[in-house]
Tab-separated table of N, CA and C in Angstrom:
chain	number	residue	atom	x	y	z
A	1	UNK	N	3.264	-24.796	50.978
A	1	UNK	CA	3.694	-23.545	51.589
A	1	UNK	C	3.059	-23.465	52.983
A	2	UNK	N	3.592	-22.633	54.165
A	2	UNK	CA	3.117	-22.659	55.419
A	2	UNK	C	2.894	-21.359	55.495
A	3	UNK	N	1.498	-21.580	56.152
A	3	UNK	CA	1.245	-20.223	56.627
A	3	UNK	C	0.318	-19.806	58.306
A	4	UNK	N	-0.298	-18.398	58.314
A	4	UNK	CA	-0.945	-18.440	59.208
A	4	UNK	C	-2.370	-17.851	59.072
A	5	UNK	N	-3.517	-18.430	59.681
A	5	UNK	CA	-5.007	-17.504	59.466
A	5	UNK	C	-4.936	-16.616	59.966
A	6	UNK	N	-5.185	-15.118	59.209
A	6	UNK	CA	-5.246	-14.267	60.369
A	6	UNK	C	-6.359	-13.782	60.325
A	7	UNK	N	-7.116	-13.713	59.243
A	7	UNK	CA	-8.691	-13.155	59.301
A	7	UNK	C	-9.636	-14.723	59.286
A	8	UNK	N	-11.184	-14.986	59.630
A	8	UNK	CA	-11.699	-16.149	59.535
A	8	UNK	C	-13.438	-15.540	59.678
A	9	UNK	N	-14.246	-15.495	58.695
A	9	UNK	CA	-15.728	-15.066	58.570
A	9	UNK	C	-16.216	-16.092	58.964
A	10	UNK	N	-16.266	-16.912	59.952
A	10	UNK	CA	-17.115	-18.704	59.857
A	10	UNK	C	-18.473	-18.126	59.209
A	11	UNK	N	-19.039	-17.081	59.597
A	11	UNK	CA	-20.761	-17.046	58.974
A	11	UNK	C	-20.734	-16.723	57.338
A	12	UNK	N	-19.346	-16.478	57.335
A	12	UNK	CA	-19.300	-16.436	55.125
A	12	UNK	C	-18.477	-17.927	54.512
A	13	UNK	N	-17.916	-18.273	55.650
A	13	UNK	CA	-16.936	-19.537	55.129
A	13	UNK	C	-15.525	-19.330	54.305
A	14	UNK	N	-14.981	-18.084	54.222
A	14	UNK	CA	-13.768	-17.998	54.287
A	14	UNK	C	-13.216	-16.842	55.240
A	15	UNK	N	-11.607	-16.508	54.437
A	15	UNK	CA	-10.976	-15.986	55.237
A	15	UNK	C	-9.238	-15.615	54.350
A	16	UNK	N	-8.263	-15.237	55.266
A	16	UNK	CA	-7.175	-14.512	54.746
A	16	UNK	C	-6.191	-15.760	55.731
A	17	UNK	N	-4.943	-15.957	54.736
A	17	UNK	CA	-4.234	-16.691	55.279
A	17	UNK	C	-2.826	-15.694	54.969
A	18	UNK	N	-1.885	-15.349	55.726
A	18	UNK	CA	-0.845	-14.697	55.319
A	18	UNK	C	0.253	-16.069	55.122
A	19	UNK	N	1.228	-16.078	54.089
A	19	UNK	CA	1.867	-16.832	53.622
A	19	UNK	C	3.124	-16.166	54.194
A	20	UNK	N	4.197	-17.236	53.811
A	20	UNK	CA	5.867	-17.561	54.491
A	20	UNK	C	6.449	-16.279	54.061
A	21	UNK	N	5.746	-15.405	52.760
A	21	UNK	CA	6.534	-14.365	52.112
A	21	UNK	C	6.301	-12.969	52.562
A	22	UNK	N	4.846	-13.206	53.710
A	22	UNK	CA	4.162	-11.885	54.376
A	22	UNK	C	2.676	-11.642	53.493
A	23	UNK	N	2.807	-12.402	52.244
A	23	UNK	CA	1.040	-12.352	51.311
A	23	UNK	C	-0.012	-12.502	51.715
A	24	UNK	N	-0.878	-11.705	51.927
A	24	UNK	CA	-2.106	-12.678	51.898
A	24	UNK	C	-3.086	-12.724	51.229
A	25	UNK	N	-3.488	-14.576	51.288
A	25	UNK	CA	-4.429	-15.377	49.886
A	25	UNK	C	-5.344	-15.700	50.884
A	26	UNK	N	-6.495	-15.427	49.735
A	26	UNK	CA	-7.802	-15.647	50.179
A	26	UNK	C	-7.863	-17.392	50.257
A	27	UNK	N	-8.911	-17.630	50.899
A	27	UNK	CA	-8.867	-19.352	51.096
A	27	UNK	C	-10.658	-19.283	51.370
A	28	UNK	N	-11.227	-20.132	50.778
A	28	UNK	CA	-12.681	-20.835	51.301
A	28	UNK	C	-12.486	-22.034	51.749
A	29	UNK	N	-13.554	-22.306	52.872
A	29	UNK	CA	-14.132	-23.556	53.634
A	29	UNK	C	-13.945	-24.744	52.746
A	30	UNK	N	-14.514	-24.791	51.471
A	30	UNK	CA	-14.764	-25.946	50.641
A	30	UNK	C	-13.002	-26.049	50.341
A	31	UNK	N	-12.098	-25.404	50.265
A	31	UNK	CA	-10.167	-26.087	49.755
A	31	UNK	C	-10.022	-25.903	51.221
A	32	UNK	N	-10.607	-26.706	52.310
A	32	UNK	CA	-9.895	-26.773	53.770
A	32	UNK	C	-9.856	-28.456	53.794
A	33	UNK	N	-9.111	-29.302	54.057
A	33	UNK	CA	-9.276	-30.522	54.751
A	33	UNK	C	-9.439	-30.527	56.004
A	34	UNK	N	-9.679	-29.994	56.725
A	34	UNK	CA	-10.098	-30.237	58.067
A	34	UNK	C	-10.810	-28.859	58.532
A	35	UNK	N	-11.659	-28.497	58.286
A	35	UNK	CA	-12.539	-27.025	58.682
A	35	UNK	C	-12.853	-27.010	59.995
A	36	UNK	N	-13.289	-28.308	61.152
A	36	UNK	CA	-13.270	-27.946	62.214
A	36	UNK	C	-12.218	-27.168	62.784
A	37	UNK	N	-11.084	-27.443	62.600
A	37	UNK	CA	-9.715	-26.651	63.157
A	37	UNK	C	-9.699	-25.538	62.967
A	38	UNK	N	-10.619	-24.675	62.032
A	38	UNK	CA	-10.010	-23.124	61.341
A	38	UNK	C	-10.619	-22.541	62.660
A	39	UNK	N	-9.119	-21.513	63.145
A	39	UNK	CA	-9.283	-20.180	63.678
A	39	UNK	C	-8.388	-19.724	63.452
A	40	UNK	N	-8.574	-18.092	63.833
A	40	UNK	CA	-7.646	-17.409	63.680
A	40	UNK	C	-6.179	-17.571	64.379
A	41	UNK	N	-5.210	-17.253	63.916
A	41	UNK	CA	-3.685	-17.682	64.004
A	41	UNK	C	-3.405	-19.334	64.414
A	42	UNK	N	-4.293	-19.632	63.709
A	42	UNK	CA	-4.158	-21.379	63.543
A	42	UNK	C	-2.646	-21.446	62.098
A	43	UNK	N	-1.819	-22.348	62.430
A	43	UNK	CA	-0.872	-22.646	61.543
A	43	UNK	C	-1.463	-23.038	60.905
A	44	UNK	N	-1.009	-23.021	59.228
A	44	UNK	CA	-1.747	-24.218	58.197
A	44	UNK	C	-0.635	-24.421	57.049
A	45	UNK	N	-0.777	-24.851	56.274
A	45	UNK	CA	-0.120	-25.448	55.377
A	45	UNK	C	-0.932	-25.740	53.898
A	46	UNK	N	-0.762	-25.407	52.810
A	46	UNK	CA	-1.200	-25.632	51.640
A	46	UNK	C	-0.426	-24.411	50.548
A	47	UNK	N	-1.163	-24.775	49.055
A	47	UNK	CA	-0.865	-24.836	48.169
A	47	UNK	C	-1.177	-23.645	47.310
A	48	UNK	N	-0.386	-22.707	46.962
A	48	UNK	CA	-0.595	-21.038	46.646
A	48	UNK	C	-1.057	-21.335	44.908
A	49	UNK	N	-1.575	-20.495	44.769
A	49	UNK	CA	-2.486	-20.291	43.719
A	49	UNK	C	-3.097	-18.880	43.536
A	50	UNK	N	-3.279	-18.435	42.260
A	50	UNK	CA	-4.034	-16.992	42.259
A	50	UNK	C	-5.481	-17.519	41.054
A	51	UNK	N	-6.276	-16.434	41.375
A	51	UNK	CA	-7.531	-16.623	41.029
A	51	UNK	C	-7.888	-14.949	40.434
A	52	UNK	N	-8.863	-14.771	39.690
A	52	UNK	CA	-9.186	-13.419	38.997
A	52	UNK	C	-8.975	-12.374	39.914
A	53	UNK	N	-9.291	-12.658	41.255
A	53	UNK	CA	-9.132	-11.342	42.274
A	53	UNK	C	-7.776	-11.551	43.186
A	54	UNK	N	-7.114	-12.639	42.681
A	54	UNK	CA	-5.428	-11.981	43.437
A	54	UNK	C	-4.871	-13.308	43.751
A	55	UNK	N	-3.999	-13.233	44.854
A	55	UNK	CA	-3.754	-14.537	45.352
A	55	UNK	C	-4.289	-15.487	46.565
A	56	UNK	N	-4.559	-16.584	46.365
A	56	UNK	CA	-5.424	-17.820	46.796
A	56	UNK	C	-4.448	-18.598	47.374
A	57	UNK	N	-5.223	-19.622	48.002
A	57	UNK	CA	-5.010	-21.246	48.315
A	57	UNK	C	-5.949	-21.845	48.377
A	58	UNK	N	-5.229	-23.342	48.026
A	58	UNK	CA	-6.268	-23.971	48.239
A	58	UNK	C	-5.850	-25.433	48.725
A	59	UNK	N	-6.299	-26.574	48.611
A	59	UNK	CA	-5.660	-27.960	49.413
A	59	UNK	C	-5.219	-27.151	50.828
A	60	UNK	N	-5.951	-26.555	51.582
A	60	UNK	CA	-5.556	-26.089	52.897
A	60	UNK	C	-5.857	-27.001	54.247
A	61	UNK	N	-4.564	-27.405	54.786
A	61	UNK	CA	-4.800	-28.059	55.600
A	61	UNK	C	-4.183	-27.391	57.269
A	62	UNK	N	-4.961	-27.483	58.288
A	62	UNK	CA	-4.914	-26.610	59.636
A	62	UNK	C	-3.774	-27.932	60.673
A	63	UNK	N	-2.711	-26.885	61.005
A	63	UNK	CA	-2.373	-28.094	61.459
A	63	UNK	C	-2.558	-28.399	63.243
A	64	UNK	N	-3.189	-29.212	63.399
A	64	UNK	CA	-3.353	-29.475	65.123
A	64	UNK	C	-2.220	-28.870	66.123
A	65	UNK	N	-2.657	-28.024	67.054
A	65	UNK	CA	-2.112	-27.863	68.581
A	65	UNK	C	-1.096	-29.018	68.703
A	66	UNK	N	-0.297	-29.110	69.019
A	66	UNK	CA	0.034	-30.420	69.749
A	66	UNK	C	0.205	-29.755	71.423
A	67	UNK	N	0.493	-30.683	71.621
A	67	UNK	CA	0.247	-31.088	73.489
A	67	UNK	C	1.669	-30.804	74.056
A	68	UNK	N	2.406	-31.213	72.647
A	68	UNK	CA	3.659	-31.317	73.433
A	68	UNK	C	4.662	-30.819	72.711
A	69	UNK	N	5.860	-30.733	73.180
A	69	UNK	CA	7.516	-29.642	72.750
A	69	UNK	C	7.875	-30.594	72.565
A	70	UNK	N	9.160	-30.700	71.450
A	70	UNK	CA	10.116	-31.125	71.214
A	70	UNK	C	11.411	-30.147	71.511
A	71	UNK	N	12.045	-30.770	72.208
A	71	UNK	CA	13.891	-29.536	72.433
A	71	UNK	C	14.672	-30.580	72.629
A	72	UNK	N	15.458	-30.393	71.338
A	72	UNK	CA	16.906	-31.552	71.481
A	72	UNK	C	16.346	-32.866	71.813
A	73	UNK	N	15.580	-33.208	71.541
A	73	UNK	CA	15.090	-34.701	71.427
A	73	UNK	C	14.612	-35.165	72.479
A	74	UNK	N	14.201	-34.015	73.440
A	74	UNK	CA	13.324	-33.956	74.583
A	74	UNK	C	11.854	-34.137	74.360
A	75	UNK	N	10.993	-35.086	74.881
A	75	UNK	CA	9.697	-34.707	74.228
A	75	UNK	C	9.262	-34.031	76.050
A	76	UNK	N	8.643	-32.774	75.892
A	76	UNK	CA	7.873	-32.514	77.062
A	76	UNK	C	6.397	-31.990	77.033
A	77	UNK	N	5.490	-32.349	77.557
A	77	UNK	CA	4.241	-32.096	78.123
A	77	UNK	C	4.100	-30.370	78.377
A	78	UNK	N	3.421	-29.833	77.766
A	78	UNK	CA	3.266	-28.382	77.348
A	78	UNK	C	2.619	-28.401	78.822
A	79	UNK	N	1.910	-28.852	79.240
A	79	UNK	CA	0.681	-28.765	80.659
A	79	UNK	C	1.737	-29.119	81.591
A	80	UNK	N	2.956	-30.002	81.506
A	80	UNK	CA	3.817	-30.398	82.640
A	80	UNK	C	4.883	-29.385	83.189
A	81	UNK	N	5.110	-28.579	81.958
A	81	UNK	CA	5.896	-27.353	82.004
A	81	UNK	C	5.284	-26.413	83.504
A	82	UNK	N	6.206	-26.669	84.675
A	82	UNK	CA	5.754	-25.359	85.566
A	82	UNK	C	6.773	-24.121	85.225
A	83	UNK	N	7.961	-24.205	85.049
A	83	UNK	CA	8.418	-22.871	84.959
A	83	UNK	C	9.956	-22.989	83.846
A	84	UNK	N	10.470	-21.965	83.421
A	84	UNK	CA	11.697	-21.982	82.813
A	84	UNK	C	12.593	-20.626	83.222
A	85	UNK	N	13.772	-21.059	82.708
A	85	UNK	CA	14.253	-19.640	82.701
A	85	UNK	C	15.789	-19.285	81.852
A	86	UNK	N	15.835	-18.247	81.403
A	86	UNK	CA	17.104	-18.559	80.347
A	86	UNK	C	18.259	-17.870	80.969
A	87	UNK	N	19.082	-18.030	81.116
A	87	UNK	CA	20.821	-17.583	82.232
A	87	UNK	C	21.767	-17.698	81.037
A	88	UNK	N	23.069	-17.086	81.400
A	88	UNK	CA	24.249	-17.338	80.802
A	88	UNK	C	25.907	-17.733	81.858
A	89	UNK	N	26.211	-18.196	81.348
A	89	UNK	CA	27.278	-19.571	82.256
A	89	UNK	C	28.606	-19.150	81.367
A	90	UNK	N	29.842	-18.920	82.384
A	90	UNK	CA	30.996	-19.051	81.221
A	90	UNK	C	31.055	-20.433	81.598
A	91	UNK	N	31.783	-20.921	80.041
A	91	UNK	CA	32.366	-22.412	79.850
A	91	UNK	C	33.714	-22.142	79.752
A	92	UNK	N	34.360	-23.320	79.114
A	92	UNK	CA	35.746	-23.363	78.739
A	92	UNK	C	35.513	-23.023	77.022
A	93	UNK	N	35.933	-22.065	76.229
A	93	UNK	CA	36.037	-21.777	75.091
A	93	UNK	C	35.924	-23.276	73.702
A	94	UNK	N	36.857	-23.973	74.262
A	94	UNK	CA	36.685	-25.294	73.144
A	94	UNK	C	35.986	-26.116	73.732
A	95	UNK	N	34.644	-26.431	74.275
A	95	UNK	CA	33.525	-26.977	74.437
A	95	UNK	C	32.338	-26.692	73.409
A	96	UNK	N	32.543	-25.991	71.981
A	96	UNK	CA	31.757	-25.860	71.048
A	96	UNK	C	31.056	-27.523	70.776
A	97	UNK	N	29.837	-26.962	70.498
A	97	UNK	CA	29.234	-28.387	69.628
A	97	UNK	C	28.569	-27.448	68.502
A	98	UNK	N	29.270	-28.497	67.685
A	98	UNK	CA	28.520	-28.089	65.754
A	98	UNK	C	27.178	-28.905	65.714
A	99	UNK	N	26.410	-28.309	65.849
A	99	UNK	CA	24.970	-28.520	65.220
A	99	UNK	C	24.955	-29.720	64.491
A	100	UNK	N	25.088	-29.416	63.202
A	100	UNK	CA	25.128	-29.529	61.985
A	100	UNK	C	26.425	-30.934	61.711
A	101	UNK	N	27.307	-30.833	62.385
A	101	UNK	CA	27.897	-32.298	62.510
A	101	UNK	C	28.231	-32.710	64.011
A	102	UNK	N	26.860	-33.085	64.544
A	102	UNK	CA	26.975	-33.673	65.929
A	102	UNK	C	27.798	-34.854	66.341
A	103	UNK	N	27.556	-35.497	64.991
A	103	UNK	CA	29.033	-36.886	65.729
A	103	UNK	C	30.406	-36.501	65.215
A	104	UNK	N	30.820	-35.819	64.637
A	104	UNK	CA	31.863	-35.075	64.100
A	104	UNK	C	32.345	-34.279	65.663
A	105	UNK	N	31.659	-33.573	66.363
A	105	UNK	CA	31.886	-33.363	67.507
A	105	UNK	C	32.092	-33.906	68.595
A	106	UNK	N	31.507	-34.718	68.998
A	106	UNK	CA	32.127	-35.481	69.639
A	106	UNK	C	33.517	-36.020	69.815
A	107	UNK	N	33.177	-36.828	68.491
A	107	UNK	CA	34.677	-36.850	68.342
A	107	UNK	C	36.052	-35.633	68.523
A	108	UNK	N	35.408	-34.702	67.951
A	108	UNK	CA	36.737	-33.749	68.018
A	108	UNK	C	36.339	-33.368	69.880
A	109	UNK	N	35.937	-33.443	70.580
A	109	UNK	CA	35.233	-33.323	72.385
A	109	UNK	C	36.206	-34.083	72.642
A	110	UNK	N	36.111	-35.232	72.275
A	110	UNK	CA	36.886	-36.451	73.024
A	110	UNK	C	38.451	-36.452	73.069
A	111	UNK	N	38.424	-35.670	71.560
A	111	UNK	CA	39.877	-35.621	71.116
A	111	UNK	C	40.727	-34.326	72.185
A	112	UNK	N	39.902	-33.676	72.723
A	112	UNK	CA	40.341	-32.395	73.140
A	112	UNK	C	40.358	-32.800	75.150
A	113	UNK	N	40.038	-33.656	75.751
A	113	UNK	CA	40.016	-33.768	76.794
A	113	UNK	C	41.035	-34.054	77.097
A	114	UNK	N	41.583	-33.216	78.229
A	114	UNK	CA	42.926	-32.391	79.263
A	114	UNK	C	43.181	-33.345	80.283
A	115	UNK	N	43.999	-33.955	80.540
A	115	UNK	CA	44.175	-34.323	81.959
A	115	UNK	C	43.939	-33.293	82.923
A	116	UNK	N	43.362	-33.673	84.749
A	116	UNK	CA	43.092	-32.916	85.013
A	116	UNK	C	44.149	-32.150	85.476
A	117	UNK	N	45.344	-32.699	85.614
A	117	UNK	CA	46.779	-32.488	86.221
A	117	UNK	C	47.345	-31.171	85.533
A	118	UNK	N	46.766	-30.892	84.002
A	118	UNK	CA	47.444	-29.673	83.847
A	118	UNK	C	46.494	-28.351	83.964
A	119	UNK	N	47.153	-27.610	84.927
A	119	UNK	CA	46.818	-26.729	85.170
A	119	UNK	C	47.295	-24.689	84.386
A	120	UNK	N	46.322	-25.285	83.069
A	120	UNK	CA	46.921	-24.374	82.522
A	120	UNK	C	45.438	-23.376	82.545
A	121	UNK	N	45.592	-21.971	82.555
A	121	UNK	CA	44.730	-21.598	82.250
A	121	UNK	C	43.982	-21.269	81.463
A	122	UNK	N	42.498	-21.462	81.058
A	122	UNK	CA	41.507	-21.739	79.761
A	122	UNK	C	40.425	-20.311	79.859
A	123	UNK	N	40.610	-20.361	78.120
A	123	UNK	CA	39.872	-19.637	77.789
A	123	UNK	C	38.445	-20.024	78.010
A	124	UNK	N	37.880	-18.774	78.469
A	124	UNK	CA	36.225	-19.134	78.701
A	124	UNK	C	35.609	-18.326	77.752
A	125	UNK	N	34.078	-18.683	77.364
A	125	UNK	CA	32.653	-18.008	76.558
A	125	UNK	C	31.875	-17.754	77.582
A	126	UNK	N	30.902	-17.400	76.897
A	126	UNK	CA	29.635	-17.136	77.407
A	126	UNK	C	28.489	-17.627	76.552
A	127	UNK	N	27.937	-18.615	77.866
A	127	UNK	CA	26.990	-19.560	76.908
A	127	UNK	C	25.728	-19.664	77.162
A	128	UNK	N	24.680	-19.376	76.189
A	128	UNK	CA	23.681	-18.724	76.709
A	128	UNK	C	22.706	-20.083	77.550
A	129	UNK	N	21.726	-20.829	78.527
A	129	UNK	CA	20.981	-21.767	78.732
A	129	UNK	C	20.033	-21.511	78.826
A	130	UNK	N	19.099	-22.544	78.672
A	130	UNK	CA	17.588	-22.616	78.983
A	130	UNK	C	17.016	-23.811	79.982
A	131	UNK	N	16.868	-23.162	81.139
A	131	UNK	CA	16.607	-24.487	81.784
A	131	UNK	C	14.749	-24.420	82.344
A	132	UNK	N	14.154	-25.437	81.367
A	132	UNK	CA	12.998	-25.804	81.825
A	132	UNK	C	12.783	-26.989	83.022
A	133	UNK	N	11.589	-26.281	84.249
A	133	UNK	CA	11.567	-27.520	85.046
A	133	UNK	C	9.556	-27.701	84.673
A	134	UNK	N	9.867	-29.302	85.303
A	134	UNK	CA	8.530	-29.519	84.512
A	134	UNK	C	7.901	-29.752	86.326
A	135	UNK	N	6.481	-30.234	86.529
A	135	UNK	CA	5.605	-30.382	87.868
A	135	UNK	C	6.373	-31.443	88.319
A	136	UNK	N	6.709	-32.393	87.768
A	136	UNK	CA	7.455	-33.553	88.422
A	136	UNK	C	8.907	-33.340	89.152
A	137	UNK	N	9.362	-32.261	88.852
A	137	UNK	CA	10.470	-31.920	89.139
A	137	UNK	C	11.349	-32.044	88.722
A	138	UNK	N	11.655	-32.310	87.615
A	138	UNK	CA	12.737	-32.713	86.491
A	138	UNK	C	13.066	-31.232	86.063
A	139	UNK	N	14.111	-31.270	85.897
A	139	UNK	CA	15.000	-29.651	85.383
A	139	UNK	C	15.575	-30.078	84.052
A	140	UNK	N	15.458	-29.507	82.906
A	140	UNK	CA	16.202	-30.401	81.761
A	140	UNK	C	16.520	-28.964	81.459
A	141	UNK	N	18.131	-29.221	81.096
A	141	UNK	CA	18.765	-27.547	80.584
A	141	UNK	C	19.646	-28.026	79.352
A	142	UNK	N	19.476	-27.034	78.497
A	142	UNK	CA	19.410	-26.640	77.024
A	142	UNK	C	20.407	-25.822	77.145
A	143	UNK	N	21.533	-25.913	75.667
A	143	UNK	CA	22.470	-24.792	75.473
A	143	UNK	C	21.987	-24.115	74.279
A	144	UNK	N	22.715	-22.845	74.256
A	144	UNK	CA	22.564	-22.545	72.732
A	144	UNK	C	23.272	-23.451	71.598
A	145	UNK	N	24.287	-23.957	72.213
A	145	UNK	CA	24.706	-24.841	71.355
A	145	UNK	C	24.190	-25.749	70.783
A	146	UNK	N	22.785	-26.503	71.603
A	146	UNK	CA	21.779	-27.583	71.211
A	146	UNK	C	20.842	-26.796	70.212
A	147	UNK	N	20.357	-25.639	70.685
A	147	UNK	CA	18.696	-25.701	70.188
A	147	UNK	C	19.301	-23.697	70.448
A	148	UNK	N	17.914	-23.370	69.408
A	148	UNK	CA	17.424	-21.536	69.331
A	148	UNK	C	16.885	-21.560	70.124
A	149	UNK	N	17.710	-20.936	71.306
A	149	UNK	CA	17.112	-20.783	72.662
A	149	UNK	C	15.632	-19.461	72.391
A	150	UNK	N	15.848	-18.408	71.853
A	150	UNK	CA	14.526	-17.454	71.402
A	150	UNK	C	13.652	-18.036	70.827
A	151	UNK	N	13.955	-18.749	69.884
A	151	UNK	CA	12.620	-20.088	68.895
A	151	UNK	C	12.074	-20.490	70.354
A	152	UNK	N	12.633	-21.405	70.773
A	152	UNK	CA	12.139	-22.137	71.809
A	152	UNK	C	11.194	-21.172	72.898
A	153	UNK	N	11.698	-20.127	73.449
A	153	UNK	CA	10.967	-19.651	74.031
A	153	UNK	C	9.906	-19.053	73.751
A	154	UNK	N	9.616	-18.550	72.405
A	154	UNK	CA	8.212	-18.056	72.277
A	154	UNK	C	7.913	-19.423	71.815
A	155	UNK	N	7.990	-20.552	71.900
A	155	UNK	CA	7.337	-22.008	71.677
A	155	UNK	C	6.502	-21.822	73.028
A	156	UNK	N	6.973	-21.698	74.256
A	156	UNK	CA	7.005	-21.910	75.659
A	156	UNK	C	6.045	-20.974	76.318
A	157	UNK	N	5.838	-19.712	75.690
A	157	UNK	CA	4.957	-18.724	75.879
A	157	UNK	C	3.660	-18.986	75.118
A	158	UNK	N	3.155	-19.702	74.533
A	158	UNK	CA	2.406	-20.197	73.570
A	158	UNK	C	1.295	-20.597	74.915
């Protein structure tokens, strides 16, 4: 089960972990695998259990900071990140991409491309983006169609 620390006594050696359901189980130092890591709103991960005074965990493991984002199979440098910003763009209406069957799309993309000769007029959306630029100067922009542009951004505010 995943959860988060939100209380942490280091001078008693435990603390309160609220769980995926909003609960919170008590946890001690001794069911931590990695105790240097414990602070408060540290992610963790382990194994729910109740004990005479309520509900517990224990096999608790803290899971490391990482350094870096993943978006759409982007890996970027959390420290390289200078700025972002999220806009909305009309498209052409049948430019959808399905998540969930990405090569399935394509294909039906490929299947749908217009000569440019006809000039008929197309329905447009509104599509939400996220375009992060990093110190190097690289701009990499994100649709809603790729990735939870809101997930992502409180990733980014972190």
């Amino acid at each position: 089960m995943n959860g988060t620390i939100v209380t942490w006594f280091q001078e008693k050696g435990f603390g309160f972990i609220k769980d995926e359901n909003g609960d919170n189980r008590y946890f001690h130092v001794i069911k931590v695998a990695n105790p240097d890591l414990i602070k408060k709103d540290a992610a963790v991960t382990f194994e729910p259990t109740t004990n005479t005074k309520g509900l517990s965990a224990y096999a608790v493991k803290v899971i490391p900071e990482s350094k870096y984002l993943y978006i759409a199979g982007e890996r970027l440098k959390l420290t390289a990140i200078k700025s972002y910003v999220v806009y909305s763009e009309d498209v052409p209406a049948d430019s959808h991409i399905d998540k969930e069957n990405t090569v399935l799309s394509v294909g039906l993309l490929m299947n749908s491309i217009k000569p440019k000769a006809s000039s008929e007029p197309q329905a447009t959306r509104t599509l939400r983006k996220l375009a992060v630029t990093t110190f190097h100067g690289t701009t990499h922009i994100f649709t809603a169609d790729e990735i939870d542009i809101d997930a992502t951004v409180k990733l980014l505010k972190v």
